[in-house]
Coordinates of C-alpha atoms in Angstrom, one line a residue:
X1 CA 25.7 36.1 -56.6
X2 CA 23.0 36.7 -53.4
X3 CA 20.7 33.7 -55.3
X4 CA 23.9 30.7 -55.2
X5 CA 24.1 31.6 -51.3
X6 CA 19.9 31.3 -51.2
X7 CA 20.2 28.0 -52.8
X8 CA 23.5 26.7 -50.8
X9 CA 20.9 27.2 -48.0
X10 CA 18.0 25.7 -49.2
X11 CA 19.6 22.8 -49.3
X12 CA 21.5 23.2 -46.5
X13 CA 17.9 23.0 -45.1
X14 CA 16.2 20.5 -47.4
X15 CA 19.0 18.1 -45.7
X16 CA 18.6 18.5 -43.0
X17 CA 14.9 17.6 -43.2
X18 CA 15.7 14.6 -44.9
X19 CA 18.0 13.4 -41.3
X20 CA 15.5 14.8 -39.2
X21 CA 12.3 12.1 -41.0
X22 CA 14.3 9.3 -41.5
X23 CA 14.4 8.9 -37.7
X24 CA 10.9 8.7 -38.0
X25 CA 11.0 5.8 -39.7
X26 CA 12.5 3.9 -39.1
X27 CA 10.1 4.1 -35.1
X28 CA 7.9 2.3 -37.9
X29 CA 10.0 -0.5 -39.3
X30 CA 10.8 -1.4 -35.9
X31 CA 6.7 -0.5 -34.1
X32 CA 5.8 -3.5 -37.5
X33 CA 8.0 -5.9 -36.9
X34 CA 7.2 -5.7 -33.4
X35 CA 3.5 -6.3 -34.3
X36 CA 4.1 -9.2 -37.0
X37 CA 6.7 -11.1 -34.2
X38 CA 2.8 -10.7 -32.0
X39 CA 0.7 -12.1 -35.0
X40 CA 3.0 -14.7 -35.2
X41 CA 3.9 -15.6 -31.6
X42 CA -0.4 -15.5 -31.8
X43 CA -1.4 -18.1 -33.8
X44 CA 1.0 -21.4 -31.2
X45 CA -2.2 -20.3 -28.8
X46 CA -4.4 -22.4 -28.8
X47 CA -1.6 -26.1 -30.2
X48 CA -2.4 -28.9 -28.2
X49 CA -1.9 -26.8 -24.4
X50 CA -5.8 -26.6 -23.8
X51 CA -7.6 -24.7 -26.7
X52 CA -10.6 -22.8 -26.4
X53 CA -12.1 -25.7 -23.2
X54 CA -10.2 -24.9 -19.0
X55 CA -10.5 -28.4 -19.1
X56 CA -8.5 -28.8 -21.2
X57 CA -5.6 -27.0 -20.1
X58 CA -2.5 -28.6 -19.2
X59 CA -2.7 -31.7 -21.5
X60 CA 0.7 -31.1 -24.6
X61 CA 0.5 -33.9 -26.7
X62 CA 4.5 -34.0 -26.8
X63 CA 6.2 -38.1 -27.1
X64 CA 6.3 -39.7 -23.5
X65 CA 4.1 -37.5 -21.9
X66 CA 1.3 -38.6 -19.5
X67 CA -1.9 -37.1 -19.0
X68 CA -4.0 -38.3 -16.1
X69 CA -6.9 -39.6 -16.8
X70 CA -9.8 -37.9 -15.1
X71 CA -8.3 -34.6 -17.1
X72 CA -8.9 -36.7 -20.5
X73 CA -12.2 -37.2 -19.6
X74 CA -13.3 -34.6 -18.5
X75 CA -11.3 -32.7 -21.7
X76 CA -13.3 -35.5 -24.2
X77 CA -16.8 -34.5 -22.8
X78 CA -15.8 -30.4 -23.6
X79 CA -14.7 -30.8 -26.7
X80 CA -17.0 -33.1 -28.7
X81 CA -20.1 -31.5 -26.5
X82 CA -19.1 -28.3 -28.5
X83 CA -19.0 -29.9 -31.8
X84 CA -22.9 -31.2 -30.7
X85 CA -23.3 -33.9 -33.0
X86 CA -21.2 -36.4 -33.9
X87 CA -21.0 -39.8 -35.7
X88 CA -19.0 -43.5 -35.4
X89 CA -18.5 -46.7 -36.4
X90 CA -18.3 -49.0 -33.8
X91 CA -16.8 -52.6 -34.3
X92 CA -15.9 -56.1 -32.0
X93 CA -13.9 -58.1 -33.7
X94 CA -16.7 -60.8 -34.1
X95 CA -17.6 -59.2 -36.2
X96 CA -20.5 -56.8 -36.0
X97 CA -20.7 -53.5 -37.1
X98 CA -23.2 -50.5 -36.1
X99 CA -23.0 -47.4 -37.4
X100 CA -24.3 -45.2 -35.0
X101 CA -25.1 -40.8 -35.0
X102 CA -26.1 -38.6 -31.9
X103 CA -26.8 -35.6 -31.6
X104 CA -27.3 -32.3 -28.6
X105 CA -30.4 -30.7 -29.1
X106 CA -29.7 -29.6 -26.5
X107 CA -30.9 -32.9 -24.8
X108 CA -28.9 -36.2 -26.1
X109 CA -29.8 -38.9 -28.0
X110 CA -28.3 -41.4 -30.8
X111 CA -29.3 -43.7 -33.0
X112 CA -28.2 -47.2 -33.6
X113 CA -27.8 -48.9 -37.1
X114 CA -26.6 -53.0 -38.1
X115 CA -27.8 -55.2 -39.9
X116 CA -29.4 -57.0 -37.8
X117 CA -31.7 -53.9 -35.8
X118 CA -32.2 -50.1 -35.1
X119 CA -32.5 -48.0 -31.2
X120 CA -32.6 -44.8 -30.7
X121 CA -31.8 -44.0 -27.2
X122 CA -32.6 -40.5 -25.5
X123 CA -31.7 -39.2 -22.1
X124 CA -33.4 -41.8 -20.5
X125 CA -35.5 -44.1 -22.3
X126 CA -34.9 -45.7 -26.2
X127 CA -36.5 -48.0 -28.4
X128 CA -35.8 -51.2 -30.5
X129 CA -36.8 -52.1 -33.9
X130 CA -36.2 -55.7 -35.2
X131 CA -38.2 -54.5 -38.3
X132 CA -41.2 -55.3 -37.1
X133 CA -41.5 -51.3 -35.6
X134 CA -40.4 -49.4 -32.2
X135 CA -40.7 -51.0 -29.1
X136 CA -40.1 -49.4 -25.8
X137 CA -38.0 -49.9 -23.4
X138 CA -39.4 -50.0 -20.1
X139 CA -37.7 -52.5 -16.8
X140 CA -41.1 -52.9 -14.9
X141 CA -42.1 -54.8 -19.0
X142 CA -42.3 -58.9 -18.4
X143 CA -43.6 -58.6 -22.1
X144 CA -40.5 -60.3 -23.3
X145 CA -40.3 -57.8 -26.3
X146 CA -40.2 -55.4 -23.9
X147 CA -37.0 -57.2 -21.9
X148 CA -35.4 -57.8 -25.1
X149 CA -35.1 -54.1 -25.9
X150 CA -34.2 -53.1 -23.1
X151 CA -31.3 -55.3 -22.4
X152 CA -30.7 -53.8 -25.4
X153 CA -31.3 -50.5 -24.7
X154 CA -29.7 -50.8 -21.6
X155 CA -26.5 -52.5 -23.8
X156 CA -25.8 -49.7 -26.2
X157 CA -26.1 -47.2 -24.1
X158 CA -22.9 -48.3 -23.1
X159 CA -21.4 -49.2 -26.2
X160 CA -21.8 -46.0 -28.5
X161 CA -23.1 -43.0 -26.3
X162 CA -19.6 -41.6 -26.7
X163 CA -20.2 -40.1 -23.6
X164 CA -19.7 -43.7 -21.9
X165 CA -15.9 -43.9 -24.2
X166 CA -14.3 -40.0 -22.1
X167 CA -15.8 -43.1 -18.7
X168 CA -13.4 -45.6 -19.6
X169 CA -11.2 -43.0 -20.9
X170 CA -11.3 -40.8 -16.7
X171 CA -11.0 -45.0 -15.4
X172 CA -7.7 -44.9 -16.2
X173 CA -5.0 -43.6 -14.2
X174 CA -2.7 -42.3 -16.8
X175 CA -2.2 -42.8 -20.7
X176 CA 0.7 -42.1 -22.2
X177 CA 1.7 -39.8 -25.2
X178 CA 3.0 -41.8 -27.8
X179 CA 2.8 -39.8 -30.7
X180 CA 0.9 -38.7 -33.6
X181 CA 0.1 -42.0 -36.1
X182 CA -1.3 -42.3 -38.5
X183 CA -4.8 -43.8 -37.0
X184 CA -5.7 -47.5 -37.6
X185 CA -8.8 -47.1 -39.7
X186 CA -9.5 -45.3 -43.0
X187 CA -12.8 -44.5 -42.2
X188 CA -11.2 -42.4 -39.4
X189 CA -12.1 -38.2 -40.1
X190 CA -8.4 -37.8 -39.5
X191 CA -5.9 -40.0 -40.9
X192 CA -3.1 -39.6 -38.1
X193 CA -3.7 -37.7 -34.6
X194 CA -2.6 -38.9 -31.0
X195 CA -1.4 -42.3 -29.9
X196 CA -1.8 -42.7 -25.8
X197 CA -2.0 -46.1 -24.4
X198 CA -2.3 -47.5 -21.2
X199 CA -1.9 -50.6 -19.7
X200 CA -3.6 -50.4 -16.5
X201 CA -6.1 -53.6 -16.3
X202 CA -9.6 -52.2 -15.2
X203 CA -12.2 -53.6 -13.3
X204 CA -15.8 -51.6 -14.9
X205 CA -18.3 -54.2 -12.8
X206 CA -19.2 -56.6 -16.1
X207 CA -16.1 -57.1 -17.2
X208 CA -12.5 -55.9 -16.8
X209 CA -10.7 -53.7 -19.3
X210 CA -6.8 -53.9 -20.7
X211 CA -5.4 -53.6 -24.5
X212 CA -6.4 -49.6 -24.1
X213 CA -5.7 -46.7 -27.0
X214 CA -7.2 -44.0 -27.8
X215 CA -6.4 -41.5 -30.8
X216 CA -7.3 -38.1 -30.0
X217 CA -6.1 -35.2 -32.2
X218 CA -5.1 -31.3 -30.9
X219 CA -8.2 -30.5 -31.2
X220 CA -9.4 -32.8 -28.8
X221 CA -11.7 -34.8 -30.5
X222 CA -11.6 -38.4 -30.4
X223 CA -10.7 -40.3 -33.6
X224 CA -10.5 -43.9 -32.5
X225 CA -11.3 -45.5 -29.5
X226 CA -10.4 -50.0 -29.2
X227 CA -9.6 -51.4 -25.3
X228 CA -10.4 -55.0 -24.8
X229 CA -12.6 -55.8 -22.7
X230 CA -13.2 -60.0 -20.2
X231 CA -15.6 -61.0 -18.8
X232 CA -15.8 -64.8 -17.7
X233 CA -14.3 -67.0 -19.7
X234 CA -15.5 -64.6 -22.7
X235 CA -12.9 -61.9 -24.2
X236 CA -14.1 -59.0 -27.2
X237 CA -12.0 -56.3 -28.4
X238 CA -14.0 -53.2 -28.9
X239 CA -13.9 -50.0 -30.8
X240 CA -14.3 -47.3 -32.1
X241 CA -13.9 -44.6 -35.3
X242 CA -15.6 -41.8 -35.8
X243 CA -15.9 -40.7 -39.4
X244 CA -17.8 -37.1 -38.3
X245 CA -17.8 -34.1 -36.2
X246 CA -20.8 -31.3 -35.9
X247 CA -22.3 -32.1 -39.4
X248 CA -25.7 -32.2 -40.2
X249 CA -28.1 -35.7 -38.2
X250 CA -30.9 -37.4 -38.5
X251 CA -32.2 -39.0 -35.0
X252 CA -35.5 -41.0 -36.3
X253 CA -38.1 -40.2 -33.6
X254 CA -40.0 -43.4 -32.1
X255 CA -42.9 -41.5 -30.3

């Protein structure tokens, strides 16, 4: 009889211990749930709202949104320099095409290759090779070959340096987000990006630019840029297709 009473007491004590432990398990589960929610929220912190680039803060990619041109330009420059290198193809509707490689190491350098000539640009100088050797630009020279090289360097410093694209972006007062669309060139490093457009007419001095289009990723890297330039009676549409960012590139050293 005494053993039976002791058994009942032990059973009652075990039930009480089990009840005391149950609330602790619920508290542990609730903490895990909160951690999971926090982790999920954290994955969206850099989705088109500034990312790791302070200059991109406030830029939102959403159909119908408007983006200030100068803000977009600063953002694009910061994003591209962070990649340290890239490649793009420059084309126009006259049939001209060239491939451009560029890098910051730490100073900027660029090489351009077309069927007719090659160009190497550095921060404050440049060279042209038309098949007979490298000729360095010199604005003070009167030699025909050097004058030609200088003119080409000045021209392609504008059309090939990716930072000048950012200058164009900043010249436009306001860009409008159309939506996520396929990039016009299959050679672009992404198939789909955010399409931005502007109807603004911008006088850049040498030419007047219209019909602006720009495709940009959620990481603020350019995929495709196009605009129409008019100078006098001559009109040409030029495009830049970015085929890679952050990869290895080789810049010839003409020096």
